Amino acid sequence: MKGFLNRLRGVERDIIQMPVEDTAAGPYYEAQGNEIEIFEAAYKKRLPVMLKGPTGCGKTRFLEAMAWRLQRPLVTVSCHEDLTSSDLVGRFLLEGEQTVWQDGPLTRAVKAGAICYLDEIVEARTDSTVIIHPLTDHRRQLPLEKKGQEIEAHEDFMLVISYNPGYQTVLKDLKPSTKQRFIGIDFNYPNEDIERKILRNEVPELAEAQLAPLVAAGRRARTLKDHGLDEATSTRALVYAANMMAAGITPLEACKAALVSPVTDDPELAEALLEIIRAHFS
Amino acid sequence: MSSTEILAEIQQVLADLEKISFVAHRDTQSALGAIQPYGDETVLEWVKACKALFEHDRDAGKAFMRGSVAACGASNTVLPWTRQAMRFLAWRGSWKAVDGYMEQLPQAYRSLGFEGEVRWAELGLDWCERHLDSGVAYFRCPVLELEGGHGINGIEDVVLPSVELFGNRRLALGTYLSGAIRVRNLLGIEAVLPWAKRGADILQSGRLRGEAFFKLESEESMALLLENLPGFRIPEHQRLLQLVIYAWFGFNLDLLESKWSPDKGRAFVETDGVALYLPMALPDREEAMLAVLHATGHLKFHSYERRYIDALFRAAGREHPPLDAEQRITWRPLFAAYGDDMIRFQLIFDICEDTRVDEQIGRHIPNYRQRLLRAADAAAIVDGPAAAYFRWARDLLQWTIEGAPADPVFEPLRPLLSNDANIVDAFRIANELYKHTDLPAIALLARDQAFLPGRSPNAARPVYPRRMLDQAEFGTGLEDQEDVVKNQEIKPNPEQKQIPKHAAGEDPDFDIPPEETAGSGGRVGVGIPQPAHVLGYAKGAEYSEKGKPYAEWDYRDNRYKRNWAWVQEKTLTELDANEATRLLAQYAPALQRLKRAIQTQKPIRMAPLRRQFDGDELDLEASITYVVEKRAGMSPQANIYRQRVVQYRDTAVVLLADMSTSIMQACAEGGGKVVDRIRAAMLLFAESMEEVGDPYGLAGFASKYRDNVSYYTIKGFDETLTSHTRAVLGGLTGRLATRMGAAIRHAVASFDRAPSARRLLLILSDGRPADYDDGGDERYLHEDTRMAVKEAGDAGIHVFCITLDAAGSEYLPQIFGAGHYLVLDHINDLPKKLPEIYLRLRK
């Protein structure tokens, strides 16, 4: 109820939020393998975790679910190329005649014992990726260079980064010294049964007769990755397509809008994708 | 005139006729019985016409009299056609026309109706007026053929265009008509006019050639028709089909063009066990899609698997399948036992095997069989024995879709629906069915119509047996070691195998006369680059001029030799789209990484440079930090400005590839030839350049003597990267030697067309500059190349050489200067490295 009202009002909330304890409100996540056990073990030993996997396969959803499961607040920072270390750690501000230090999201998470999630870390500048190093080994400290301080991390603090190997480029890659500090969990698109289950759960109003071909078509479309398709059809895209269908768009149009048009401008490739979709829905 | 007078007049005319000719009188009398019911006045006019025509021309008269009964029977009138016939009196020697007219008249009434006939006659008479021979050709042409099922409009459509052609270019109807009707029947009316116009041009240049064109006997006629073929045109959708095959079956197949032409009957997709052979066009998209899926299904589900074929021939009583010269299996002996009834058995066998394969495909591709059935339902069934097979196959398909309910007719075929069934089962069941079936005997000619849309004769070509199951199902696979054929060695078009040659300069084939390199000739890579005659693309693009001369530096005299090296711009005609697709698929991950790298470099917006010491606006955050830190007692640096600059680097680049014979050598590291890597490198370079957006050109060069330096522009600055360009890159081969200096000078000249200020010439080479006529003096061409590089530098073009020659560092510093070359001795890296090198250079 509170969540609903907040959505209506657009309420400003602090980034450190304990998950709602109500069991019904837990984010839906369907395990694909042993990722939950691995994550829980890593959390138990407070080891930093790296989530690897293609776009739209459920990394962020997984983390939301885990934060809820472990009852820790989750602080998400989407990294971009202008993200500096002070954006993460904090900076001095002027207030009247004096200067005031303001903590950045990472510092706050470290203090509050939250799970800090640095999404798409490769996009961030190298100086910001390096400051997490002391946090990720036995020291578990965050140095505040400008203040000349160090913060010992809260005992519940955990650092999680996501890393999409597709974005691994000649120019942009995590430094090996950064990479090797993490426990890696590999994600991929879930298998067919799980994918169906996910869609059923996300879009309960979709007819079963449309669900199976949609999932099959999406999986078939994935085979064209590397044949001109940069990003394969994601589970998220399938959920979108299912939503469009549930909203009354014909399957073919819905798939075209959600699975084909966004991923390619190449007419022949689009035609091949449509051919797959048509085969499943004809 | 009273009736008595009329009768008297009739008698008078008949008497006159008798006086002129006994035959005329007899023929008139015999036809009279049919005319008389229409009244005496009609009879009179008719006999007058008989007499007039006979007097005008005996044969015309006879034809009229003899045709009258049939004409009367078909039209139930007399006067209209009698009056039409009278108009032939206007021309001398018109009897042939009358003959044709009377012969076609009944059919004209039957199929065109009364008004249609009038128009038909009108058109013909106009032609007689214009050109009597054309009129004759018109009336002699059977009406049914002429209208082609479209009525009088069909006749107008096909005849009227020729009026203009006759007016402009004196194209007679007789030459045009029969071909035009065939063209219309094959391709539709739209194709007729362009075809005829071209034909008229050819006719004016040579009579024999033109007539062959109009008879559809010449190759140019066929080529023109193929270009205008209606339906789903395969060459335009090759990539789509390849993607679809990959999506459903997970492997890439070569799609080659079959030699089908519209007059050869129905278009089918065929396979030789390695590649698919596709006709120029298929009736529609759906049929093309189904046909490609079906044919690939045969390959996927082991119709051409060596083991099964062996078993098949054993079942047919032969120990080994017979192989032809290319180690392909020929099917004929398998069917020979059935003698004259061979086609019947073949069809039954095909239906059994197709049922098995389609069942398997259906498990793989949803709705595949339903689509097949839908296409079969929509297809028009041609009457004759083939129809029985068609219906049977369709009902069988329906039965399998319905889940194979108990049915006595189809019960014997049930084993084919099992997952384990193979082609031997199909053969066995086909034999059983053959003994008991009541399907009619059928001739080869009718066979084509027996296939459902998407299916095709399975034994249409000799096949290379496949080897997919060796390890999987049959144990060790060791037993194959002595076999002649190994699966990985099988390549379509084996005659195009390339023979590695020694490095340029020691070419053992140097003395061999020029040969065609485009066709099926033997040694690709050693012939002269420009074929004597070219088939297909760039037809007739021959170069006779000497090309463009360049000076060459002679270090011995310390001077330039003027107009010494002659460079000819040529087009590469060897295309290989399949190779290009294969390479792009192979290097897709590398390409994707490159593209991402490029995207991050690409200036998509004005990039704000933050924390600058100088700039036109304040970096707010930096300023605050500055003030804050200052207040806090620190001494921060004053880098508080922000600049916005577009980091756009204006570079034009030409990638110039050495295409000498030496690139045909096998890679030292194994895994193919050097040329494979060069193809891949150039393809990847081109694809990355598309992403970079810089203007770029691709070219290659080869030489033989100073007056024969070939410069192949593969892509100019102003051209876009098309599938044709990719196919050229895929078909790249090596030939002749390396006169690099002249090529560099020519490439430098080509930068005139470059739009950018910064210019870069990338040379991709695998050895030192050399040519046949350098007299073994390596230094001569080295020095010349050095001068050419220097000239390029003077012209503002930066030259950079990438060599695959491990010994390159011995001579490249002298030619290109230190730091202006790169030795890549790990050749497998070339495709990935080349675009990276460029990106590094352009920074």
Coordinates of C-alpha atoms in Angstrom, one line a residue, chain B residues 342-562:
Chain B
M342 CA 11.9 -45.5 -63.0
I343 CA 10.2 -42.2 -62.6
R344 CA 7.3 -43.7 -60.8
F345 CA 9.5 -45.4 -58.3
Q346 CA 11.6 -42.3 -57.9
L347 CA 8.6 -40.2 -57.1
I348 CA 7.3 -42.7 -54.5
F349 CA 10.8 -42.9 -53.0
D350 CA 11.0 -39.1 -52.9
I351 CA 7.6 -38.9 -51.2
C352 CA 8.6 -41.4 -48.6
E353 CA 11.9 -39.7 -47.9
D354 CA 10.3 -36.3 -47.9
T355 CA 7.7 -37.4 -45.5
R356 CA 10.4 -38.7 -43.2
V357 CA 12.5 -35.5 -43.4
D358 CA 9.5 -33.2 -43.1
E359 CA 8.4 -35.0 -40.0
Q360 CA 11.9 -34.4 -38.5
I361 CA 11.9 -30.8 -39.6
G362 CA 8.4 -30.4 -38.2
R363 CA 9.7 -31.4 -34.8
H364 CA 12.4 -28.8 -35.1
I365 CA 10.5 -25.9 -36.7
P366 CA 7.1 -25.1 -35.4
N367 CA 4.3 -25.0 -38.0
Y368 CA 6.6 -26.1 -40.8
R369 CA 4.4 -28.9 -42.0
Q370 CA 1.3 -26.8 -41.7
R371 CA 2.9 -24.2 -43.9
L372 CA 3.9 -26.8 -46.3
L373 CA 0.3 -28.1 -46.5
R374 CA -1.0 -24.6 -46.8
A375 CA 1.3 -24.0 -49.8
A376 CA 0.2 -27.3 -51.3
D377 CA -3.5 -26.4 -50.9
A378 CA -3.0 -23.1 -52.5
A379 CA -1.0 -24.5 -55.4
A380 CA -2.8 -25.1 -58.7
I381 CA -2.7 -28.8 -59.7
V382 CA -1.7 -29.5 -63.2
D383 CA -3.8 -32.2 -64.8
G384 CA -2.3 -35.5 -65.8
P385 CA -0.6 -38.3 -64.0
A386 CA 1.4 -35.9 -61.9
A387 CA -1.8 -34.8 -60.2
A388 CA -2.3 -38.2 -58.6
Y389 CA 1.2 -38.0 -57.0
F390 CA 0.6 -34.5 -55.9
R391 CA -2.7 -35.3 -54.2
W392 CA -1.3 -38.4 -52.6
A393 CA 1.7 -36.5 -51.2
R394 CA -0.6 -33.8 -49.9
D395 CA -3.0 -36.2 -48.3
L396 CA -0.1 -38.0 -46.7
L397 CA 1.2 -34.7 -45.3
Q398 CA -2.3 -33.9 -44.0
W399 CA -2.3 -37.4 -42.3
T400 CA 1.0 -36.7 -40.6
I401 CA -0.2 -33.3 -39.4
E402 CA -3.3 -34.8 -37.9
G403 CA -1.1 -37.0 -35.8
A404 CA -1.3 -40.1 -38.0
P405 CA -4.6 -41.6 -37.1
A406 CA -5.2 -45.2 -38.0
D407 CA -5.6 -45.3 -41.8
P408 CA -5.2 -48.4 -43.9
V409 CA -3.9 -46.4 -46.9
F410 CA -1.0 -44.7 -45.0
E411 CA -0.4 -47.4 -42.4
P412 CA 2.7 -48.7 -44.2
L413 CA 4.3 -45.3 -43.9
R414 CA 4.0 -45.1 -40.2
P415 CA 7.6 -46.2 -39.5
L416 CA 8.9 -43.1 -41.3
L417 CA 7.4 -40.9 -38.6
S418 CA 9.7 -42.4 -36.0
N419 CA 12.7 -40.4 -34.9
D420 CA 15.0 -43.2 -35.8
A421 CA 13.9 -43.7 -39.3
N422 CA 16.5 -43.2 -42.0
I423 CA 16.6 -43.1 -45.8
V424 CA 17.0 -46.9 -46.0
D425 CA 13.6 -47.3 -44.3
A426 CA 12.2 -44.8 -46.8
F427 CA 13.7 -46.9 -49.6
R428 CA 12.3 -50.2 -48.2
I429 CA 8.8 -48.7 -47.7
A430 CA 8.9 -47.1 -51.1
N431 CA 9.6 -50.5 -52.6
E432 CA 6.7 -52.0 -50.8
L433 CA 4.4 -49.2 -51.9
Y434 CA 5.7 -49.5 -55.4
K435 CA 4.5 -53.1 -55.6
H436 CA 1.0 -52.3 -54.5
T437 CA 0.3 -48.8 -55.5
D438 CA -2.2 -47.7 -58.1
L439 CA -0.4 -44.5 -58.8
P440 CA -0.2 -44.1 -62.6
A441 CA 2.9 -44.4 -64.7
I442 CA 4.5 -41.1 -65.4
A443 CA 6.9 -39.6 -67.8
L444 CA 10.0 -37.6 -67.0
L445 CA 8.4 -34.5 -68.5
A446 CA 5.4 -34.5 -66.2
R447 CA 7.5 -35.3 -63.1
D448 CA 8.2 -31.7 -62.1
Q449 CA 4.5 -31.1 -61.4
A450 CA 4.2 -34.0 -59.0
F451 CA 6.1 -32.3 -56.2
L452 CA 4.5 -30.2 -53.4
P453 CA 5.7 -26.6 -53.3
G454 CA 9.0 -26.6 -51.4
R455 CA 9.9 -30.2 -52.2
S456 CA 12.1 -31.2 -55.0
P457 CA 13.7 -34.3 -56.6
N458 CA 16.1 -35.7 -54.0
A459 CA 18.3 -37.4 -56.5
A460 CA 18.6 -34.4 -58.8
R461 CA 22.4 -34.1 -58.5
P462 CA 25.2 -36.4 -57.8
V463 CA 26.1 -35.8 -54.1
Y464 CA 29.1 -35.6 -52.0
P465 CA 28.3 -38.0 -49.2
R466 CA 28.2 -36.4 -45.8
R467 CA 30.1 -37.5 -42.8
M468 CA 28.3 -36.2 -39.9
L469 CA 27.6 -39.4 -38.2
D470 CA 31.0 -41.1 -38.3
Q471 CA 31.9 -40.7 -34.7
A472 CA 28.5 -40.3 -33.3
E473 CA 26.9 -43.4 -34.4
F474 CA 29.5 -45.7 -35.8
G475 CA 32.2 -46.1 -33.3
T476 CA 35.7 -45.1 -33.9
G477 CA 35.6 -43.4 -37.3
L478 CA 39.1 -44.9 -37.9
E479 CA 37.8 -47.1 -40.6
D480 CA 37.5 -44.0 -42.8
Q481 CA 41.1 -43.2 -42.9
E482 CA 41.8 -44.8 -46.2
D483 CA 38.8 -43.3 -47.9
V484 CA 39.4 -41.0 -50.6
V485 CA 36.9 -38.4 -49.5
K486 CA 37.1 -36.7 -46.3
N487 CA 34.3 -34.5 -45.3
Q488 CA 36.3 -31.4 -44.5
E489 CA 38.0 -31.7 -47.9
I490 CA 34.8 -31.5 -49.8
K491 CA 34.1 -28.2 -51.3
P492 CA 31.6 -27.2 -53.8
N493 CA 33.1 -26.4 -57.2
P494 CA 36.3 -28.4 -56.7
E495 CA 37.6 -27.2 -60.0
Q496 CA 38.2 -23.9 -58.4
K497 CA 40.9 -25.2 -56.0
Q498 CA 43.7 -22.8 -55.6
I499 CA 47.2 -23.9 -56.0
P500 CA 49.8 -22.3 -53.8
K501 CA 52.7 -20.8 -55.7
H502 CA 56.1 -19.6 -54.8
A503 CA 56.6 -16.0 -54.0
A504 CA 56.4 -13.5 -56.8
G505 CA 59.4 -13.4 -59.0
E506 CA 59.9 -17.1 -59.2
D507 CA 56.5 -17.9 -60.5
P508 CA 56.8 -21.2 -62.3
D509 CA 53.7 -20.5 -64.4
F510 CA 55.1 -17.3 -65.7
D511 CA 55.3 -18.6 -69.2
I512 CA 51.9 -20.1 -69.4
P513 CA 49.7 -18.1 -71.7
P514 CA 46.9 -16.0 -70.2
E515 CA 43.8 -17.9 -69.2
E516 CA 40.4 -17.1 -68.1
T517 CA 40.1 -16.6 -64.4
A518 CA 36.4 -16.1 -64.0
G519 CA 35.0 -19.3 -65.3
S520 CA 35.7 -22.8 -64.2
G521 CA 39.3 -22.7 -65.4
G522 CA 42.0 -24.4 -63.4
R523 CA 44.6 -22.3 -61.8
V524 CA 43.1 -19.3 -60.2
G525 CA 45.9 -17.1 -59.1
V526 CA 48.1 -17.6 -62.1
G527 CA 46.1 -16.5 -65.0
I528 CA 46.0 -12.9 -66.2
P529 CA 43.7 -10.9 -64.0
Q530 CA 41.4 -9.7 -66.8
P531 CA 39.6 -12.7 -68.4
A532 CA 39.5 -12.9 -72.2
H533 CA 35.8 -13.0 -72.0
V534 CA 33.7 -12.6 -68.9
L535 CA 30.5 -14.4 -68.1
G536 CA 28.0 -12.8 -65.9
Y537 CA 28.9 -9.8 -64.0
A538 CA 30.6 -6.8 -65.7
K539 CA 30.0 -8.4 -69.1
G540 CA 32.1 -7.0 -71.8
A541 CA 34.2 -4.8 -69.5
E542 CA 37.4 -5.2 -71.4
Y543 CA 40.3 -2.9 -71.3
S544 CA 42.3 -2.3 -74.3
E545 CA 44.0 1.0 -73.5
K546 CA 47.4 1.0 -72.0
G547 CA 46.2 2.7 -68.9
K548 CA 47.9 5.5 -67.0
P549 CA 51.7 6.0 -67.1
Y550 CA 53.8 6.8 -64.1
A551 CA 57.4 7.6 -63.9
E552 CA 59.7 5.1 -62.2
W553 CA 62.9 5.9 -60.3
D554 CA 66.1 4.3 -61.5
Y555 CA 68.7 4.4 -58.8
R556 CA 71.4 3.4 -61.2
D557 CA 71.0 6.5 -63.3
N558 CA 69.7 8.6 -60.4
R559 CA 66.8 9.8 -62.4
Y560 CA 63.2 9.2 -63.2
K561 CA 62.3 7.1 -66.3
R562 CA 59.3 9.0 -67.7

